CSV table of C-alpha atoms in Angstrom, one decimal:
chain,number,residue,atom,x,y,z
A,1,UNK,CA,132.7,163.3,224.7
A,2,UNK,CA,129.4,162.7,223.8
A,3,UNK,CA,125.9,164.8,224.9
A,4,UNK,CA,125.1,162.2,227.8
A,5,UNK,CA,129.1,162.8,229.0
A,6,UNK,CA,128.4,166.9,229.2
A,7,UNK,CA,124.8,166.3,231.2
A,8,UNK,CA,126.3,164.9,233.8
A,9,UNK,CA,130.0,167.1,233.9
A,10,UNK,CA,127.0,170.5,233.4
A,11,UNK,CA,124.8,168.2,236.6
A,12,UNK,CA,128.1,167.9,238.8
A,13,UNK,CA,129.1,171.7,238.4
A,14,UNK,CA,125.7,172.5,239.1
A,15,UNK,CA,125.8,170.3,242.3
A,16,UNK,CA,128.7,171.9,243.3
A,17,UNK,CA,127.3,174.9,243.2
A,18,UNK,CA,124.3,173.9,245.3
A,19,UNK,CA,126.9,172.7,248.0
A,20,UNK,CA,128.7,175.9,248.2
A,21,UNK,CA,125.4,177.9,248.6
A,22,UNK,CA,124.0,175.2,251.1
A,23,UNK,CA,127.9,175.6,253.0
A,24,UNK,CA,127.7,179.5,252.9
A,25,UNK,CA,124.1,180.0,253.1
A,26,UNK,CA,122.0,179.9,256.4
A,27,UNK,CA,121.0,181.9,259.3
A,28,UNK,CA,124.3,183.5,259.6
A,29,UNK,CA,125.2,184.1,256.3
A,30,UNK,CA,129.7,183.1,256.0
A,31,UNK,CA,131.6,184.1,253.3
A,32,UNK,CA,132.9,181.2,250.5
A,33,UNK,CA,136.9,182.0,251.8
A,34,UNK,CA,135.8,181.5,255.0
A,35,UNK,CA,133.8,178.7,254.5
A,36,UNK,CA,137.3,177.3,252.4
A,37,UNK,CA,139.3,178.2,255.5
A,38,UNK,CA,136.9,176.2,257.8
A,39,UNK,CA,137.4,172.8,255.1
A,40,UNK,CA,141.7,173.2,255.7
A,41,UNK,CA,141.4,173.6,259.0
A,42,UNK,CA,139.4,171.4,259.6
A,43,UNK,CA,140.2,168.8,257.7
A,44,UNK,CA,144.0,169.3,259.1
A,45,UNK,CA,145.6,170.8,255.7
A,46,UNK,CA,146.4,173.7,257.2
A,47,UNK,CA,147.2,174.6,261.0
A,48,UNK,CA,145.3,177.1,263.3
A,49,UNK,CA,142.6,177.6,265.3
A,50,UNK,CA,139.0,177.2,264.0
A,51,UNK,CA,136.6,180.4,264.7
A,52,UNK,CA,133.4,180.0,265.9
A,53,UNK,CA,132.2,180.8,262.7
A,54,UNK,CA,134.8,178.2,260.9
A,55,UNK,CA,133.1,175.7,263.4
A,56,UNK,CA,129.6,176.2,262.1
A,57,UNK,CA,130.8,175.6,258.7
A,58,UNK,CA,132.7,172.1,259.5
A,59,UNK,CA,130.7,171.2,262.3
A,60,UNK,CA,127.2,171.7,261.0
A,61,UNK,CA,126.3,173.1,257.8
A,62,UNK,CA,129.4,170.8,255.2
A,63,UNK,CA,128.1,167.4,256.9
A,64,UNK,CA,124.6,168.8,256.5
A,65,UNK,CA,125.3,169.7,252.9
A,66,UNK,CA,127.0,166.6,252.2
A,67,UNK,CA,124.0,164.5,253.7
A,68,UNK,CA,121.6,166.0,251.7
A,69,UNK,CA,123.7,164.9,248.4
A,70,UNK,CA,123.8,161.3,249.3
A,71,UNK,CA,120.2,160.5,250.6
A,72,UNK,CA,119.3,162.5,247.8
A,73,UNK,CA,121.3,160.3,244.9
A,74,UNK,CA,120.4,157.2,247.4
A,75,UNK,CA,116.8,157.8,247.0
A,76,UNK,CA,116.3,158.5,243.5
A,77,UNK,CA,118.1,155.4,242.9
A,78,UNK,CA,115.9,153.6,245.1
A,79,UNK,CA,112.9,155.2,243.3
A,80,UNK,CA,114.8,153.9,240.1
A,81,UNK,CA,115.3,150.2,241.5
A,82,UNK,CA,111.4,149.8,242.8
A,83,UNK,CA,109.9,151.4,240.0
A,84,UNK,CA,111.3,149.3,237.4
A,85,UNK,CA,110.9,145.5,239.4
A,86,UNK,CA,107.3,146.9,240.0
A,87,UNK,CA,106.5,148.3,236.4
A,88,UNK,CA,104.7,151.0,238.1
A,89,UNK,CA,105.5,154.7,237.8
A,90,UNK,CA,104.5,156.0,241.3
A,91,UNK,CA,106.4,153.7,243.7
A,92,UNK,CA,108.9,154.8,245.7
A,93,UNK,CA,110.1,153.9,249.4
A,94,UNK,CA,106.4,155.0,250.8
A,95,UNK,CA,104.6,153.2,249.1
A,96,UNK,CA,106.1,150.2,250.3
A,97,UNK,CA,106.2,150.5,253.9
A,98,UNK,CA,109.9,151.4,254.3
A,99,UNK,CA,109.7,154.7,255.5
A,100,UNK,CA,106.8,154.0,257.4
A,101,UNK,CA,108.3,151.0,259.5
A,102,UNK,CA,111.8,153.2,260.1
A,103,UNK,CA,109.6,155.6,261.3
A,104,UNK,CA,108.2,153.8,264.0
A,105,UNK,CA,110.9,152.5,265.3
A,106,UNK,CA,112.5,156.5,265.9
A,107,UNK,CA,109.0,157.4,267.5
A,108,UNK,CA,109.1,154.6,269.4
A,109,UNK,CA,112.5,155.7,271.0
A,110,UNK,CA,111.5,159.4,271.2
A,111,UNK,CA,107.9,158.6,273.0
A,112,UNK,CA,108.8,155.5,275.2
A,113,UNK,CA,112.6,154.4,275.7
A,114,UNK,CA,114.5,157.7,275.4
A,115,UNK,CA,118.3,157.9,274.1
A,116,UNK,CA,119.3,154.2,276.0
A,117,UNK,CA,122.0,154.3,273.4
A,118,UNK,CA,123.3,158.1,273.4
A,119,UNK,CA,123.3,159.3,270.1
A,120,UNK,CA,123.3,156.3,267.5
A,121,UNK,CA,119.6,155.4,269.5
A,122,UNK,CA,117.7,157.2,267.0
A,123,UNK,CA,119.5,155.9,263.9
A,124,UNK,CA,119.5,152.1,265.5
A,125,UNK,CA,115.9,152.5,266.1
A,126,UNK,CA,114.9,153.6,262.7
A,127,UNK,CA,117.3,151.3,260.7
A,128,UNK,CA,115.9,148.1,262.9
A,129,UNK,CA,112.0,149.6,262.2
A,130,UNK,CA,112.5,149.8,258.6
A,131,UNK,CA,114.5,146.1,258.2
A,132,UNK,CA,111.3,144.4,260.0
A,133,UNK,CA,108.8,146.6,257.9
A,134,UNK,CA,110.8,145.2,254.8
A,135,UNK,CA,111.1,141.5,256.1
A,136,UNK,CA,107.4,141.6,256.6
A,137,UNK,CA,106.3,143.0,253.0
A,138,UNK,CA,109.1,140.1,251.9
A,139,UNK,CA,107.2,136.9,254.2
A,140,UNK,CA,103.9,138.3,252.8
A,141,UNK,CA,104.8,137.8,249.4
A,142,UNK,CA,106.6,134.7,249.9
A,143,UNK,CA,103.8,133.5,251.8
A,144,UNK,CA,101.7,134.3,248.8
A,145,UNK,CA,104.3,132.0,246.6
A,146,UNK,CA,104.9,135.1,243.8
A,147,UNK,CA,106.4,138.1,243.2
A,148,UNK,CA,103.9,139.8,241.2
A,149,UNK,CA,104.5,143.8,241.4
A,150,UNK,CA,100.8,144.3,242.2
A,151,UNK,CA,101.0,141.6,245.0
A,152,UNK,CA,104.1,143.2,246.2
A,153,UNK,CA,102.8,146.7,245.9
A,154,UNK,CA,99.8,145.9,248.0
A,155,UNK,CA,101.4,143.6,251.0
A,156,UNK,CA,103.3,147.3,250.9
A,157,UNK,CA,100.5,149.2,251.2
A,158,UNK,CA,99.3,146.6,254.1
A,159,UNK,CA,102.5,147.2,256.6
A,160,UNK,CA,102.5,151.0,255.5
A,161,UNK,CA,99.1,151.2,257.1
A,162,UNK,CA,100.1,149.2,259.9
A,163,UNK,CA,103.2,150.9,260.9
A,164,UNK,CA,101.3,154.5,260.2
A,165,UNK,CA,99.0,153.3,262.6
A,166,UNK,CA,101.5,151.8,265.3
A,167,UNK,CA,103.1,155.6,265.1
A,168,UNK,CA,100.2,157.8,265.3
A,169,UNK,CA,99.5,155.6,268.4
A,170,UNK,CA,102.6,155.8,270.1
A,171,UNK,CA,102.4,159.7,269.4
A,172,UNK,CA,98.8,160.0,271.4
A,173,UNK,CA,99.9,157.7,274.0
A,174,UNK,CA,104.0,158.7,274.7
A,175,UNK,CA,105.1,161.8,276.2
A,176,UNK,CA,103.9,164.8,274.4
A,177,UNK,CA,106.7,166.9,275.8
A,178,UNK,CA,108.2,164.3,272.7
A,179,UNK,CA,105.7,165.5,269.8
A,180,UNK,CA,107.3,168.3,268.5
A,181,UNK,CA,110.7,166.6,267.8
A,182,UNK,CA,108.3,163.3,266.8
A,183,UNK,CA,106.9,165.3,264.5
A,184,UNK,CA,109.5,167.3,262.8
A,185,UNK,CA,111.4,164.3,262.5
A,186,UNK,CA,108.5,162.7,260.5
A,187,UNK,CA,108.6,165.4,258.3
A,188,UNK,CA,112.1,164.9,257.5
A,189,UNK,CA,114.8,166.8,258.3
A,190,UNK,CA,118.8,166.9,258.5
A,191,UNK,CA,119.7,168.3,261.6
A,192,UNK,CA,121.1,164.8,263.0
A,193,UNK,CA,123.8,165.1,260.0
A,194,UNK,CA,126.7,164.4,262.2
A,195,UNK,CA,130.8,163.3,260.9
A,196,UNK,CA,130.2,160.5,263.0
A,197,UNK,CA,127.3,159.0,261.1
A,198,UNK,CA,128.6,160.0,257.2
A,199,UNK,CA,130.0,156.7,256.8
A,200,UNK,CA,126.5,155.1,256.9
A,201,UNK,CA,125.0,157.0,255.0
A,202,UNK,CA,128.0,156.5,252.2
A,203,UNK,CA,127.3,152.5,252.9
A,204,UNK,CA,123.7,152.9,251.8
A,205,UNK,CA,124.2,154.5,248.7
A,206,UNK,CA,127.2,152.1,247.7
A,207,UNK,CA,125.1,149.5,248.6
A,208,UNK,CA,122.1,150.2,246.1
A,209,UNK,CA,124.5,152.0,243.7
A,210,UNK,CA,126.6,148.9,243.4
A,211,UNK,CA,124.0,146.3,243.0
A,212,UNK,CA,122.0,148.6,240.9
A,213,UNK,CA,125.0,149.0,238.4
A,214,UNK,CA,125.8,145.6,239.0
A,215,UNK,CA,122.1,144.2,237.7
A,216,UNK,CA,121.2,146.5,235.5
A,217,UNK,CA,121.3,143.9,232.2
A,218,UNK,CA,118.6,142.7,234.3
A,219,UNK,CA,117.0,145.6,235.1
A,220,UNK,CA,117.2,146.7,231.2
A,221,UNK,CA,115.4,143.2,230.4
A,222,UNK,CA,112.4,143.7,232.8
A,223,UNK,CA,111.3,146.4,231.4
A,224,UNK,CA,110.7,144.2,228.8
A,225,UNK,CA,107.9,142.2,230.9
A,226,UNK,CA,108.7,139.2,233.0
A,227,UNK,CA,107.6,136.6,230.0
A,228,UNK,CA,110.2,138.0,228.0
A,229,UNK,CA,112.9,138.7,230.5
A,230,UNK,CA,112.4,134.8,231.6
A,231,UNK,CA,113.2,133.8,228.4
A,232,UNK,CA,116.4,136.2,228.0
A,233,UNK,CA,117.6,134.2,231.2
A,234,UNK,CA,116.4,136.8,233.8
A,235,UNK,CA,115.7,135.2,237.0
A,236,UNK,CA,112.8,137.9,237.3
A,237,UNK,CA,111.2,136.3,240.7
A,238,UNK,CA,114.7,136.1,242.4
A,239,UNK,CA,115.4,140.3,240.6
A,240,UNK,CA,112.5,141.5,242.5
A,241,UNK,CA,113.1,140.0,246.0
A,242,UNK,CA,117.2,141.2,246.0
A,243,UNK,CA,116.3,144.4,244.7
A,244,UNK,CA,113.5,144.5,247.3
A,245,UNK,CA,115.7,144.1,249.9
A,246,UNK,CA,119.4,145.9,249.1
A,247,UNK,CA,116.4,148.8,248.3
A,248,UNK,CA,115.1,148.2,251.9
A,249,UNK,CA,118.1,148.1,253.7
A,250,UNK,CA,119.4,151.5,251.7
A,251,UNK,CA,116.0,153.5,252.6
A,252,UNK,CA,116.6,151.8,256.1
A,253,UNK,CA,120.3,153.5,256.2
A,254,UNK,CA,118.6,157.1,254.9
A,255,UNK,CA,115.4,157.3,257.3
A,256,UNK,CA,117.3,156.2,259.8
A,257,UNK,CA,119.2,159.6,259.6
A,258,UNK,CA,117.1,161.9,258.1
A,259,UNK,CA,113.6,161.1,259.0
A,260,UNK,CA,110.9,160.3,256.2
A,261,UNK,CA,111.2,162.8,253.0
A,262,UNK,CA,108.9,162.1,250.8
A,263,UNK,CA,108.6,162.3,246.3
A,264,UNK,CA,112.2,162.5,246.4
A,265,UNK,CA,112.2,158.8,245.2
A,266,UNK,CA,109.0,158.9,243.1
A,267,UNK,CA,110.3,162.4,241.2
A,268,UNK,CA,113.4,162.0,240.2
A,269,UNK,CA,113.2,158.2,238.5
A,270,UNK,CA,110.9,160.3,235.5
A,271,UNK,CA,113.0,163.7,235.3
A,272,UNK,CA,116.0,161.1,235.0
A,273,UNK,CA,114.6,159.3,232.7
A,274,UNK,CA,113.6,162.0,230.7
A,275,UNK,CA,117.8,163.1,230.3
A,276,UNK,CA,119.4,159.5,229.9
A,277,UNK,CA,116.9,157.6,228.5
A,278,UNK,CA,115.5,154.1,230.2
A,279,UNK,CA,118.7,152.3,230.1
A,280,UNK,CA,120.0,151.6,233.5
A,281,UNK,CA,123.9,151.9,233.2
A,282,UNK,CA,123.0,155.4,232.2
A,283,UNK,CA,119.5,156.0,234.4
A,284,UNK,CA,121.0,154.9,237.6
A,285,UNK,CA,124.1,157.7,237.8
A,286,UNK,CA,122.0,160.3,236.4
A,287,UNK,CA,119.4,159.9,239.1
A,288,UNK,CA,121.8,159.8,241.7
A,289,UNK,CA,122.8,163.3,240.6
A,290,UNK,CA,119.4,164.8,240.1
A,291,UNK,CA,118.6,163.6,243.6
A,292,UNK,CA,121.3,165.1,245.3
A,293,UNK,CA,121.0,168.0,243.6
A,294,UNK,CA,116.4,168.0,244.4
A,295,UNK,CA,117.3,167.2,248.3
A,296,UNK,CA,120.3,169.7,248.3
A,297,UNK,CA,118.2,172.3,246.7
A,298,UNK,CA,115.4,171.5,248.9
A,299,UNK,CA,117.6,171.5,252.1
A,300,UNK,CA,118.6,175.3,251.2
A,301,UNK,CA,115.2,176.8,250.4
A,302,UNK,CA,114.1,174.6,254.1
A,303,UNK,CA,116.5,176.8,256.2
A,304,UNK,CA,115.9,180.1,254.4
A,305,UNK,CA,112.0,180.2,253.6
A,306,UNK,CA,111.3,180.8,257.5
A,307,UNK,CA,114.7,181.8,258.4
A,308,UNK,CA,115.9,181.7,261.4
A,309,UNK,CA,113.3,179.1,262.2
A,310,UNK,CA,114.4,175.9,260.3
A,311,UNK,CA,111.1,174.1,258.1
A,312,UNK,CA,111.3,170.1,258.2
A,313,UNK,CA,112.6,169.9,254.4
A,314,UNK,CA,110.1,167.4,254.0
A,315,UNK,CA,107.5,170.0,253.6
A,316,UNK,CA,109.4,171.0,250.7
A,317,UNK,CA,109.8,168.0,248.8
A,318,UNK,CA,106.5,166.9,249.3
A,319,UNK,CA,105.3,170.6,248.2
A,320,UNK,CA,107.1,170.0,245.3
A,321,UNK,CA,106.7,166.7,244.3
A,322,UNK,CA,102.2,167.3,245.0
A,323,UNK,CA,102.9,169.5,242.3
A,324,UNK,CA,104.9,167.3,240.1
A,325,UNK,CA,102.2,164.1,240.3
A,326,UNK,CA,99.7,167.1,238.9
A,327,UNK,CA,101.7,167.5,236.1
A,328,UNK,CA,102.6,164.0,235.2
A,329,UNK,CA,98.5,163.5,235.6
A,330,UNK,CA,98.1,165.8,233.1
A,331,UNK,CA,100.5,164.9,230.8
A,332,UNK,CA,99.5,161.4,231.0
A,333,UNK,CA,96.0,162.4,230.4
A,334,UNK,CA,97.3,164.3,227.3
A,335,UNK,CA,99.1,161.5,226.0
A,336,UNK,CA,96.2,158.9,226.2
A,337,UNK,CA,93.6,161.4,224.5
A,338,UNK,CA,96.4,161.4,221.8
């Protein structure tokens, strides 16, 4: 087993670790064996009668932990897929109007409709904002008849704007009664991490793990430059718009459950790259794992730093990942004076 091989078996342990903690950890702190108990019982390997405090660990704080993991690998990989068909080292879902579209759709059911659909409203709501966010950036380029990443990267910037705008609206003019679950949810959180929504979020990161793996010759040759990847047979115009849009529909799946979290999917494409080297076939898994392991982490420190008051874990990753553009700055800026 080579180096690479024992990064990622020393990154698993170490996300198992952050699971347990995540599982045990929280306002009411629960010991590991009964946190184990809760997992037989409730998963039916063993017969009895849940506790209450076997009921917070299965009910609440394992799908929560478990959430956390997947949005986090979906996002780096994400981060990943856009930063390499865009050749540019800050994108991530943001910047492209993604998480700004999804989020307008959940404000707009929160300030103006109200839960028409019971619980899958919010999710539907967010998933169908962040799929005509996408489509839009997609008809602008198209209607610009290229795929240049700076073309793409500013018809991004456009709908971001214009679905930023849209929300802040319906915030000032919906029920305020609304703004402090508006606004927590804008900041990211996991509190709607529910059994009954799990499979989604496993379909998202399938989804952009799958195509990801499944391109990533192609995604190897662009880094290249799209002259050169042409003439390696890339179709590098048709790469960009199917990435695009299994990377939209996969942020689409995440926001739609955990509200916007932001530098999750800006961060983690450099600190991977930094263990496995640019290659994709090893790039893509080892993002996955750092960002399940970031998010995880992130989740844990959001429920304990104000405990028992719960901070949008947004706050944190964006705390973090402010920090992390300061130092990429200034090792850039090191670098070039080089």
């Amino acid at each position: 087993m080579g180096r690479f091989g024992l990064l990622l078996i020393f990154g698993a342990v170490g996300l198992a670790a952050l699971l347990l903690i995540s599982t045990v950890y929280g306002t009411t702190p629960i010991p590991a064996v009964d946190a184990f108990d809760a997992v037989l019982l409730g998963t039916g390997l063993v017969d009895g009668e849940m506790a209450p405090a076997h009921r917070i660990v299965f009910d609440l704080r394992l799908p929560r932990a478990l959430f956390a993991a997947v949005i986090g690998a979906g996002l780096g990989i994400v981060g990943v897929v856009l930063q390499t068909t865009t050749r540019n080292d800050l994108a991530d879902p943001f910047l492209f109007g993604l998480s700004s579209g999804a989020a307008a759709g959940a404000v707009f059911v929160i300030t103006v409709t109200g839960d028409l659909l019971g619980f899958w409203t919010l999710p539907l709501a967010a998933f169908c904002g962040g799929l005509v966010a996408s489509g839009i950036v997609l008809a602008l380029v198209r209607g610009l008849r290229t795929s240049a990443p700076e073309k793409l990267i500013l018809a991004g910037l456009a709908v971001s704007f214009l679905f930023s705008a849209i929300t802040n609206y319906l915030i000032f003019a919906g029920d305020s009664r609304a703004a402090h679950s508006v606004i927590f949810w804008m900041l990211g959180g996991l509190g709607l991490a529910r059994w009954e929504t799990f499979p989604l979020v496993c379909a998202g990161l399938l989804l952009i793990l799958t195509y990801a793996l499944y391109r990533s010759r192609w995604l190897d040759a662009l880094l290249t430059g799209d002259l050169t990847a042409s003439t390696l047979g890339v179709p590098v115009q048709g790469l960009r718009f199917s990435m695009f849009f299994v990377a939209a529909l996969a942020t689409a799946v995440f926001v739609s459950v955990a509200g916007v979290i932001g530098f999750v999917g800006l961060m983690v494409p450099h600190i991977a790259r930094g263990i496995a080297g640019p290659l994709h076939n090893r790039l893509l898994p080892t993002a996955a794992l750092v960002g399940a392991a970031l998010l995880t982490g992130s989740d844990i420190l959001s429920r304990l730093l104000l405990a028992p008051q719960e901070l949008p874990v947004g706050i944190v990753t964006t705390s973090i990942g402010s920090v992390f553009v300061f130092i990429l700055l200034f090792r850039t800026a090191k670098y070039q004076r080089k």
